[in-house]
PDB file of C-alpha atoms in Angstrom:
ATOM      1  CA  UNK M1292     -48.591  -1.773 -63.281  1.00 50.00           C
ATOM      2  CA  UNK M1293     -48.790  -3.006 -59.723  1.00 53.00           C
ATOM      3  CA  UNK M1294     -48.749  -0.589 -56.850  1.00 53.00           C
ATOM      4  CA  UNK M1295     -45.187   0.116 -55.585  1.00 56.00           C
ATOM      5  CA  UNK M1296     -44.733  -0.622 -51.900  1.00 55.00           C
ATOM      6  CA  UNK M1297     -44.217   2.403 -49.750  1.00 56.00           C
ATOM      7  CA  UNK M1298     -40.527   3.127 -49.018  1.00 54.00           C
ATOM      8  CA  UNK M1299     -39.488   2.633 -45.383  1.00 56.00           C
ATOM      9  CA  UNK M1300     -39.314   5.898 -43.522  1.00 56.00           C
ATOM     10  CA  UNK M1301     -36.135   5.985 -41.358  1.00 57.00           C
ATOM     11  CA  UNK M1302     -36.616   9.539 -40.247  1.00 56.00           C
ATOM     12  CA  UNK M1303     -36.300   9.626 -36.401  1.00 55.00           C
ATOM     13  CA  UNK M1304     -39.504  10.470 -34.672  1.00 60.00           C
ATOM     14  CA  UNK M1305     -39.432  13.391 -32.190  1.00 66.00           C
ATOM     15  CA  UNK M1306     -40.062  10.999 -29.304  1.00 68.00           C
ATOM     16  CA  UNK M1307     -37.152   8.750 -30.352  1.00 73.00           C
ATOM     17  CA  UNK M1308     -34.826  11.738 -30.537  1.00 76.00           C
ATOM     18  CA  UNK M1309     -35.874  12.787 -27.034  1.00 77.00           C
ATOM     19  CA  UNK M1310     -35.104   9.360 -25.552  1.00 70.00           C
ATOM     20  CA  UNK M1311     -31.774   9.280 -27.408  1.00 70.00           C
ATOM     21  CA  UNK M1312     -30.801  12.655 -25.950  1.00 72.00           C
ATOM     22  CA  UNK M1313     -31.811  11.560 -22.460  1.00 73.00           C
ATOM     23  CA  UNK M1314     -29.673   8.419 -22.725  1.00 73.00           C
ATOM     24  CA  UNK M1315     -26.682  10.403 -23.974  1.00 73.00           C
ATOM     25  CA  UNK M1316     -27.138  12.972 -21.195  1.00 71.00           C
ATOM     26  CA  UNK M1317     -27.239  10.234 -18.540  1.00 74.00           C
ATOM     27  CA  UNK M1318     -24.134   8.534 -19.930  1.00 68.00           C
ATOM     28  CA  UNK M1319     -22.257  11.837 -20.120  1.00 67.00           C
ATOM     29  CA  UNK M1320     -23.245  12.647 -16.542  1.00 69.00           C
ATOM     30  CA  UNK M1321     -21.952   9.281 -15.355  1.00 66.00           C
ATOM     31  CA  UNK M1322     -18.730   9.738 -17.327  1.00 61.00           C
ATOM     32  CA  UNK M1323     -18.163  13.210 -15.922  1.00 60.00           C
ATOM     33  CA  UNK M1324     -18.841  11.901 -12.403  1.00 57.00           C
ATOM     34  CA  UNK M1325     -16.329   9.075 -12.837  1.00 50.00           C
ATOM     35  CA  UNK M1326     -13.690  11.442 -14.221  1.00 53.00           C
ATOM     36  CA  UNK M1327     -14.219  13.895 -11.368  1.00 49.00           C
ATOM     37  CA  UNK M1328     -13.978  11.116  -8.800  1.00 46.00           C
ATOM     38  CA  UNK M1329     -10.782   9.798 -10.440  1.00 48.00           C
ATOM     39  CA  UNK M1330      -9.255  13.285 -10.530  1.00 45.00           C
ATOM     40  CA  UNK M1331     -10.076  13.894  -6.889  1.00 56.00           C
ATOM     41  CA  UNK M1332      -8.720  10.477  -5.884  1.00 50.00           C
ATOM     42  CA  UNK M1333      -5.428  10.991  -7.750  1.00 55.00           C
ATOM     43  CA  UNK M1334      -5.125  14.526  -6.386  1.00 49.00           C
ATOM     44  CA  UNK M1335      -5.753  13.409  -2.804  1.00 63.00           C
ATOM     45  CA  UNK M1336      -3.236  10.567  -3.093  1.00 62.00           C
ATOM     46  CA  UNK M1337      -0.579  12.921  -4.420  1.00 70.00           C
ATOM     47  CA  UNK M1338      -1.426  15.470  -1.727  1.00 83.00           C
ATOM     48  CA  UNK M1339      -0.326  12.960   0.911  1.00 91.00           C
ATOM     49  CA  UNK M1340       3.250  13.684  -0.168  1.00 93.00           C
ATOM     50  CA  UNK M1341       2.909  17.358   0.727  1.00 94.00           C
ATOM     51  CA  UNK M1342       3.355  16.330   4.388  1.00 96.00           C
ATOM     52  CA  UNK M1343       1.414  19.304   5.667  1.00 95.00           C
ATOM     53  CA  UNK M1344      -0.620  17.026   7.919  1.00 95.00           C
ATOM     54  CA  UNK M1345      -0.338  13.662   9.659  1.00 98.00           C
ATOM     55  CA  UNK M1346      -1.491  10.650   7.634  1.00 98.00           C
ATOM     56  CA  UNK M1347      -3.877   8.235   9.332  1.00 98.00           C
ATOM     57  CA  UNK M1348      -2.819   4.619   8.813  1.00 98.00           C
ATOM     58  CA  UNK M1349      -4.941   1.603   9.756  1.00 97.00           C
ATOM     59  CA  UNK M1350      -3.147  -1.656  10.527  1.00 98.00           C
ATOM     60  CA  UNK M1351      -5.752  -4.421  10.412  1.00 97.00           C
ATOM     61  CA  UNK M1352      -4.823  -7.857  11.719  1.00 97.00           C
ATOM     62  CA  UNK M1353      -6.385 -10.870   9.962  1.00 97.00           C
ATOM     63  CA  UNK M1354      -6.204 -14.548  10.844  1.00 95.00           C
ATOM     64  CA  UNK M1355      -7.411 -17.728   9.184  1.00 94.00           C
ATOM     65  CA  UNK M1356      -6.292 -19.991  12.034  1.00 92.00           C
ATOM     66  CA  UNK M1357      -6.226 -19.583  15.829  1.00 91.00           C
ATOM     67  CA  UNK M1358      -3.287 -17.572  17.202  1.00 90.00           C
ATOM     68  CA  UNK M1359      -1.806 -17.162  20.656  1.00 93.00           C
ATOM     69  CA  UNK M1360      -2.587 -13.777  22.146  1.00 95.00           C
ATOM     70  CA  UNK M1361       1.049 -12.957  22.978  1.00 96.00           C
ATOM     71  CA  UNK M1362       2.352 -12.447  19.394  1.00 95.00           C
ATOM     72  CA  UNK M1363      -0.682 -10.363  18.480  1.00 96.00           C
ATOM     73  CA  UNK M1364      -0.200  -8.223  21.560  1.00 97.00           C
ATOM     74  CA  UNK M1365       3.504  -7.839  20.761  1.00 97.00           C
ATOM     75  CA  UNK M1366       2.700  -6.584  17.271  1.00 97.00           C
ATOM     76  CA  UNK M1367       0.197  -4.071  18.606  1.00 97.00           C
ATOM     77  CA  UNK M1368       2.563  -2.797  21.297  1.00 97.00           C
ATOM     78  CA  UNK M1369       5.545  -2.494  18.947  1.00 97.00           C
ATOM     79  CA  UNK M1370       3.471  -0.451  16.502  1.00 98.00           C
ATOM     80  CA  UNK M1371       4.156   2.572  18.733  1.00 98.00           C
ATOM     81  CA  UNK M1372       7.890   1.967  18.277  1.00 98.00           C
ATOM     82  CA  UNK M1373       7.483   1.928  14.496  1.00 98.00           C
ATOM     83  CA  UNK M1374       5.568   5.198  14.775  1.00 98.00           C
ATOM     84  CA  UNK M1375       8.415   6.780  16.764  1.00 98.00           C
ATOM     85  CA  UNK M1376      11.078   5.392  14.417  1.00 98.00           C
ATOM     86  CA  UNK M1377       9.423   6.798  11.290  1.00 98.00           C
ATOM     87  CA  UNK M1378       8.832  10.139  13.014  1.00 98.00           C
ATOM     88  CA  UNK M1379      12.542  10.335  13.849  1.00 98.00           C
ATOM     89  CA  UNK M1380      13.442   9.490  10.266  1.00 98.00           C
ATOM     90  CA  UNK M1381      11.249  12.248   8.882  1.00 97.00           C
ATOM     91  CA  UNK M1382      12.812  14.768  11.269  1.00 97.00           C
ATOM     92  CA  UNK M1383      16.187  14.076   9.686  1.00 97.00           C
ATOM     93  CA  UNK M1384      14.838  15.380   6.378  1.00 97.00           C
ATOM     94  CA  UNK M1385      12.096  17.823   7.404  1.00 97.00           C
ATOM     95  CA  UNK M1386      12.596  18.987  11.007  1.00 96.00           C
ATOM     96  CA  UNK M1387       9.647  21.378  10.948  1.00 95.00           C
ATOM     97  CA  UNK M1388       7.093  19.015   9.379  1.00 95.00           C
ATOM     98  CA  UNK M1389       4.248  17.545  11.420  1.00 96.00           C
ATOM     99  CA  UNK M1390       4.366  13.959  12.654  1.00 97.00           C
ATOM    100  CA  UNK M1391       4.152  11.796   9.505  1.00 98.00           C
ATOM    101  CA  UNK M1392       1.847   8.985  10.645  1.00 98.00           C
ATOM    102  CA  UNK M1393      -0.817   8.173  13.198  1.00 98.00           C
ATOM    103  CA  UNK M1394      -1.256   4.405  13.397  1.00 98.00           C
ATOM    104  CA  UNK M1395      -4.479   2.726  14.515  1.00 97.00           C
ATOM    105  CA  UNK M1396      -4.620  -1.002  15.252  1.00 97.00           C
ATOM    106  CA  UNK M1397      -7.679  -3.158  14.500  1.00 96.00           C
ATOM    107  CA  UNK M1398      -8.392  -6.828  14.952  1.00 93.00           C
ATOM    108  CA  UNK M1399      -7.672  -9.606  14.891  1.00 95.00           C
ATOM    109  CA  UNK M1400     -10.443 -10.269  12.378  1.00 96.00           C
ATOM    110  CA  UNK M1401     -11.212 -13.905  11.553  1.00 96.00           C
ATOM    111  CA  UNK M1402     -11.362 -14.522   7.801  1.00 96.00           C
ATOM    112  CA  UNK M1403     -12.029 -17.630   5.750  1.00 94.00           C
ATOM    113  CA  UNK M1404      -9.349 -16.961   3.139  1.00 93.00           C
ATOM    114  CA  UNK M1405      -6.226 -14.860   2.654  1.00 92.00           C
ATOM    115  CA  UNK M1406      -6.465 -11.587   0.711  1.00 92.00           C
ATOM    116  CA  UNK M1407      -6.547 -12.175  -3.059  1.00 90.00           C
ATOM    117  CA  UNK M1408      -3.300 -11.963  -4.999  1.00 84.00           C
ATOM    118  CA  UNK M1409      -2.879 -10.672  -8.578  1.00 81.00           C
ATOM    119  CA  UNK M1410      -2.643 -13.287 -11.326  1.00 81.00           C
ATOM    120  CA  UNK M1411      -0.044 -11.233 -13.209  1.00 79.00           C
ATOM    121  CA  UNK M1412       1.371  -7.782 -13.856  1.00 76.00           C
ATOM    122  CA  UNK M1413      -0.839  -6.855 -16.822  1.00 81.00           C
ATOM    123  CA  UNK M1414      -3.394  -4.070 -16.748  1.00 78.00           C
ATOM    124  CA  UNK M1415      -6.315  -6.504 -16.858  1.00 84.00           C
ATOM    125  CA  UNK M1416      -4.758  -8.649 -14.115  1.00 82.00           C
ATOM    126  CA  UNK M1417      -4.304  -5.623 -11.871  1.00 77.00           C
ATOM    127  CA  UNK M1418      -7.822  -4.374 -12.579  1.00 82.00           C
ATOM    128  CA  UNK M1419      -9.278  -7.781 -11.640  1.00 86.00           C
ATOM    129  CA  UNK M1420      -7.149  -7.835  -8.510  1.00 83.00           C
ATOM    130  CA  UNK M1421      -8.307  -4.352  -7.533  1.00 85.00           C
ATOM    131  CA  UNK M1422     -11.935  -5.436  -7.887  1.00 89.00           C
ATOM    132  CA  UNK M1423     -11.351  -8.629  -5.895  1.00 90.00           C
ATOM    133  CA  UNK M1424      -9.548  -6.689  -3.167  1.00 90.00           C
ATOM    134  CA  UNK M1425     -12.367  -4.170  -2.952  1.00 90.00           C
ATOM    135  CA  UNK M1426     -14.938  -6.896  -2.363  1.00 92.00           C
ATOM    136  CA  UNK M1427     -12.699  -8.741   0.103  1.00 94.00           C
ATOM    137  CA  UNK M1428     -11.793  -5.630   2.114  1.00 92.00           C
ATOM    138  CA  UNK M1429     -15.369  -4.383   2.350  1.00 93.00           C
ATOM    139  CA  UNK M1430     -16.246  -7.570   4.257  1.00 94.00           C
ATOM    140  CA  UNK M1431     -13.154  -7.271   6.461  1.00 95.00           C
ATOM    141  CA  UNK M1432     -13.768  -3.589   7.207  1.00 94.00           C
ATOM    142  CA  UNK M1433     -17.320  -4.315   8.270  1.00 94.00           C
ATOM    143  CA  UNK M1434     -16.132  -7.094  10.580  1.00 93.00           C
ATOM    144  CA  UNK M1435     -13.440  -4.832  12.038  1.00 92.00           C
ATOM    145  CA  UNK M1436     -16.083  -2.140  12.648  1.00 90.00           C
ATOM    146  CA  UNK M1437     -14.142   0.794  11.270  1.00 90.00           C
ATOM    147  CA  UNK M1438     -14.655   3.327   8.493  1.00 94.00           C
ATOM    148  CA  UNK M1439     -11.992   2.859   5.788  1.00 94.00           C
ATOM    149  CA  UNK M1440     -12.633   6.331   4.379  1.00 93.00           C
ATOM    150  CA  UNK M1441     -11.237   7.793   7.613  1.00 95.00           C
ATOM    151  CA  UNK M1442      -7.731   6.542   6.747  1.00 96.00           C
ATOM    152  CA  UNK M1443      -5.196   7.630   4.171  1.00 96.00           C
ATOM    153  CA  UNK M1444      -3.662   4.148   4.011  1.00 96.00           C
ATOM    154  CA  UNK M1445      -4.759   0.693   5.161  1.00 96.00           C
ATOM    155  CA  UNK M1446      -2.344  -2.185   5.700  1.00 97.00           C
ATOM    156  CA  UNK M1447      -3.917  -5.616   6.218  1.00 96.00           C
ATOM    157  CA  UNK M1448      -1.683  -8.108   8.041  1.00 97.00           C
ATOM    158  CA  UNK M1449      -2.567 -11.791   7.762  1.00 96.00           C
ATOM    159  CA  UNK M1450      -0.939 -13.679  10.667  1.00 95.00           C
ATOM    160  CA  UNK M1451      -0.486 -17.393  11.268  1.00 93.00           C
ATOM    161  CA  UNK M1452       1.668 -19.458  13.626  1.00 91.00           C
ATOM    162  CA  UNK M1453       5.215 -20.282  12.441  1.00 89.00           C
ATOM    163  CA  UNK M1454       5.626 -23.616  10.698  1.00 82.00           C
ATOM    164  CA  UNK M1455       9.309 -23.798  11.636  1.00 71.00           C
ATOM    165  CA  UNK M1456      11.340 -22.637  14.602  1.00 60.00           C
ATOM    166  CA  UNK M1457      14.226 -21.786  12.285  1.00 56.00           C
ATOM    167  CA  UNK M1458      12.539 -19.409   9.856  1.00 54.00           C
ATOM    168  CA  UNK M1459       9.459 -17.228   9.672  1.00 60.00           C
ATOM    169  CA  UNK M1460       7.970 -16.336   6.294  1.00 62.00           C
ATOM    170  CA  UNK M1461       6.889 -12.774   5.505  1.00 71.00           C
ATOM    171  CA  UNK M1462       5.432 -11.549   2.218  1.00 79.00           C
ATOM    172  CA  UNK M1463       3.849  -8.284   1.152  1.00 82.00           C
ATOM    173  CA  UNK M1464       1.988  -6.643  -1.712  1.00 80.00           C
ATOM    174  CA  UNK M1465       0.794  -3.059  -2.112  1.00 77.00           C
ATOM    175  CA  UNK M1466      -0.819  -0.740  -4.605  1.00 77.00           C
ATOM    176  CA  UNK M1467       2.034   1.426  -5.877  1.00 76.00           C
ATOM    177  CA  UNK M1468       1.043   4.980  -4.965  1.00 83.00           C
ATOM    178  CA  UNK M1469      -2.301   3.598  -3.782  1.00 88.00           C
ATOM    179  CA  UNK M1470      -4.166   3.237  -0.502  1.00 92.00           C
ATOM    180  CA  UNK M1471      -4.020  -0.473   0.376  1.00 93.00           C
ATOM    181  CA  UNK M1472      -1.221  -2.866   1.274  1.00 94.00           C
ATOM    182  CA  UNK M1473      -1.188  -6.459   2.476  1.00 95.00           C
ATOM    183  CA  UNK M1474       1.316  -8.437   4.515  1.00 95.00           C
ATOM    184  CA  UNK M1475       1.317 -12.179   5.220  1.00 94.00           C
ATOM    185  CA  UNK M1476       3.477 -13.255   8.137  1.00 93.00           C
ATOM    186  CA  UNK M1477       4.266 -16.243  10.315  1.00 93.00           C
ATOM    187  CA  UNK M1478       4.157 -14.413  13.625  1.00 94.00           C
ATOM    188  CA  UNK M1479       5.651 -15.115  17.010  1.00 93.00           C
ATOM    189  CA  UNK M1480       6.681 -12.744  19.795  1.00 93.00           C
ATOM    190  CA  UNK M1481      10.265 -12.452  18.562  1.00 93.00           C
ATOM    191  CA  UNK M1482       9.299 -11.670  14.956  1.00 93.00           C
ATOM    192  CA  UNK M1483       6.943  -8.756  15.699  1.00 95.00           C
ATOM    193  CA  UNK M1484       9.589  -6.165  14.788  1.00 96.00           C
ATOM    194  CA  UNK M1485      10.437  -7.881  11.509  1.00 94.00           C
ATOM    195  CA  UNK M1486       6.746  -8.059  10.595  1.00 95.00           C
ATOM    196  CA  UNK M1487       6.418  -4.324  11.240  1.00 97.00           C
ATOM    197  CA  UNK M1488       9.464  -3.643   9.068  1.00 96.00           C
ATOM    198  CA  UNK M1489       7.512  -5.240   6.223  1.00 96.00           C
ATOM    199  CA  UNK M1490       4.420  -3.210   7.162  1.00 97.00           C
ATOM    200  CA  UNK M1491       6.541  -0.050   6.871  1.00 98.00           C
ATOM    201  CA  UNK M1492       7.905  -1.239   3.507  1.00 97.00           C
ATOM    202  CA  UNK M1493       4.388  -1.749   2.123  1.00 96.00           C
ATOM    203  CA  UNK M1494       3.223   1.562   3.603  1.00 97.00           C
ATOM    204  CA  UNK M1495       5.974   3.374   1.721  1.00 97.00           C
ATOM    205  CA  UNK M1496       4.976   1.625  -1.507  1.00 96.00           C
ATOM    206  CA  UNK M1497       1.535   3.230  -1.214  1.00 96.00           C
ATOM    207  CA  UNK M1498       3.286   6.618  -0.978  1.00 96.00           C
ATOM    208  CA  UNK M1499       5.246   6.107  -4.185  1.00 95.00           C
ATOM    209  CA  UNK M1500       8.487   4.508  -2.963  1.00 97.00           C
ATOM    210  CA  UNK M1501      10.017   1.813  -5.178  1.00 97.00           C
ATOM    211  CA  UNK M1502      11.863  -1.388  -4.277  1.00 97.00           C
ATOM    212  CA  UNK M1503      15.612  -1.017  -3.786  1.00 97.00           C
ATOM    213  CA  UNK M1504      16.689  -4.638  -4.343  1.00 97.00           C
ATOM    214  CA  UNK M1505      17.380  -6.789  -7.395  1.00 96.00           C
ATOM    215  CA  UNK M1506      15.700  -9.971  -8.627  1.00 93.00           C
ATOM    216  CA  UNK M1507      17.772 -12.036  -6.184  1.00 94.00           C
ATOM    217  CA  UNK M1508      16.778  -9.825  -3.248  1.00 93.00           C
ATOM    218  CA  UNK M1509      20.179  -8.134  -2.929  1.00 96.00           C
ATOM    219  CA  UNK M1510      20.255  -4.447  -2.027  1.00 97.00           C
ATOM    220  CA  UNK M1511      20.941  -2.118  -4.941  1.00 97.00           C
ATOM    221  CA  UNK M1512      24.051  -0.023  -4.545  1.00 96.00           C
ATOM    222  CA  UNK M1513      23.811   2.846  -3.808  1.00 96.00           C
ATOM    223  CA  UNK M1514      19.987   3.125  -4.027  1.00 97.00           C
ATOM    224  CA  UNK M1515      19.334   0.360  -1.507  1.00 97.00           C
ATOM    225  CA  UNK M1516      21.730   1.650   1.122  1.00 97.00           C
ATOM    226  CA  UNK M1517      20.591   3.580   4.159  1.00 97.00           C
ATOM    227  CA  UNK M1518      23.981   5.344   4.242  1.00 97.00           C
ATOM    228  CA  UNK M1519      25.184   5.582   0.633  1.00 97.00           C
ATOM    229  CA  UNK M1520      27.856   8.140   1.582  1.00 96.00           C
ATOM    230  CA  UNK M1521      29.331   6.032   4.374  1.00 96.00           C
ATOM    231  CA  UNK M1522      33.100   5.503   4.180  1.00 96.00           C
ATOM    232  CA  UNK M1523      34.021   2.731   4.102  1.00 96.00           C
ATOM    233  CA  UNK M1524      30.737   1.748   2.480  1.00 97.00           C
ATOM    234  CA  UNK M1525      30.453  -1.558   4.354  1.00 97.00           C
ATOM    235  CA  UNK M1526      29.253  -2.688   6.771  1.00 97.00           C
ATOM    236  CA  UNK M1527      26.077  -0.659   6.694  1.00 97.00           C
ATOM    237  CA  UNK M1528      24.693   0.031  10.163  1.00 96.00           C
ATOM    238  CA  UNK M1529      21.051   0.117   9.070  1.00 98.00           C
ATOM    239  CA  UNK M1530      18.631  -1.396   6.567  1.00 98.00           C
ATOM    240  CA  UNK M1531      17.033   0.882   3.971  1.00 98.00           C
ATOM    241  CA  UNK M1532      13.248   0.701   4.278  1.00 98.00           C
ATOM    242  CA  UNK M1533      12.730  -0.286   0.618  1.00 98.00           C
ATOM    243  CA  UNK M1534      15.509  -2.907   0.651  1.00 97.00           C
ATOM    244  CA  UNK M1535      15.217  -6.304   2.291  1.00 93.00           C
ATOM    245  CA  UNK M1536      18.391  -6.747   4.268  1.00 96.00           C
ATOM    246  CA  UNK M1537      21.347  -4.903   5.806  1.00 97.00           C
ATOM    247  CA  UNK M1538      24.522  -5.194   3.692  1.00 97.00           C
ATOM    248  CA  UNK M1539      27.538  -6.021   5.841  1.00 97.00           C
ATOM    249  CA  UNK M1540      29.919  -6.465   2.913  1.00 96.00           C
ATOM    250  CA  UNK M1541      29.857  -6.263  -0.865  1.00 93.00           C
ATOM    251  CA  UNK M1542      28.594  -9.855  -0.989  1.00 94.00           C
ATOM    252  CA  UNK M1543      26.864 -10.506   2.344  1.00 97.00           C
ATOM    253  CA  UNK M1544      23.621  -9.221   3.840  1.00 97.00           C
ATOM    254  CA  UNK M1545      21.783  -9.870   7.085  1.00 96.00           C
ATOM    255  CA  UNK M1546      18.074  -9.985   7.786  1.00 93.00           C
ATOM    256  CA  UNK M1547      17.022  -7.114  10.091  1.00 94.00           C
ATOM    257  CA  UNK M1548      15.536  -8.091  13.428  1.00 90.00           C
ATOM    258  CA  UNK M1549      14.755  -4.830  15.225  1.00 96.00           C
ATOM    259  CA  UNK M1550      12.940  -1.642  14.279  1.00 97.00           C
ATOM    260  CA  UNK M1551      15.982   0.321  15.479  1.00 97.00           C
ATOM    261  CA  UNK M1552      17.767  -0.917  12.324  1.00 97.00           C
ATOM    262  CA  UNK M1553      15.277   0.868  10.050  1.00 98.00           C
ATOM    263  CA  UNK M1554      16.328   3.918   8.052  1.00 98.00           C
ATOM    264  CA  UNK M1555      14.876   5.883   5.135  1.00 98.00           C
ATOM    265  CA  UNK M1556      17.598   6.418   2.543  1.00 98.00           C
ATOM    266  CA  UNK M1557      17.903   9.619   0.487  1.00 97.00           C
ATOM    267  CA  UNK M1558      16.444   8.165  -2.721  1.00 97.00           C
ATOM    268  CA  UNK M1559      13.344   6.866  -0.940  1.00 98.00           C
ATOM    269  CA  UNK M1560      13.022  10.174   0.912  1.00 98.00           C
ATOM    270  CA  UNK M1561      12.891  11.988  -2.428  1.00 97.00           C
ATOM    271  CA  UNK M1562      10.334   9.542  -3.850  1.00 97.00           C
ATOM    272  CA  UNK M1563       7.862  10.175  -1.011  1.00 97.00           C
ATOM    273  CA  UNK M1564       8.449  13.910  -0.776  1.00 97.00           C
ATOM    274  CA  UNK M1565      10.563  14.085   2.371  1.00 97.00           C
ATOM    275  CA  UNK M1566      13.543  15.446   0.433  1.00 95.00           C
ATOM    276  CA  UNK M1567      14.082  17.342  -2.817  1.00 87.00           C
TER     277      UNK M1567
END
């Protein structure tokens, strides 16, 4: 009979087992580190709604085209009015709480493109958008010469000259309960307040507030009313921060023009922790 070939020995060698254990230990360490970072990030974001300290908010102005200095200056100056308006609103709900926000203005920063927008609402779409935003904002933050980790929330405002004297376009997008919001606005001196109303809207999204308007942009009743207990209900005197317009009748709404029109309704106040 011919000699039988030796059977293959699959028994792990001691050295192989050692390398395997090292690889597993490294992967577990990375996993634990990621989980700890995620837990701390979620905890710190939720802790913002305790309102035991003032939140630092960066408003970073971006531009892809040249802008007159006057509208930019108007936006920066009126930021103090937004600060005062939101402080007054918080006092209505929590008189003894510290000042809610401390705004810091940066820019304008010249950029080649607008901030990236999500391709859809799916988990993968949002994950891709988050990655794209991270890369985009790291470049912007470096150009603006500020430390993003020093702020609880960052709102990036892309400004451009109006294309029409009759209407200025404003759009916004924010991470719900996150740290970053974006606003795109056709800015002139007269529209600075309206642009800051949208900044406030996106800021409140990052703190957990939800939209209070329907698919057609109409204020939800009563959730989207600044004074849901008003009698008669209409006209409303103010615009709810998470709605778009001020309802003046059951079928008519008006676009707000001044920060003095801004109010935080009771539902939004509960969502962000100002009320119970």
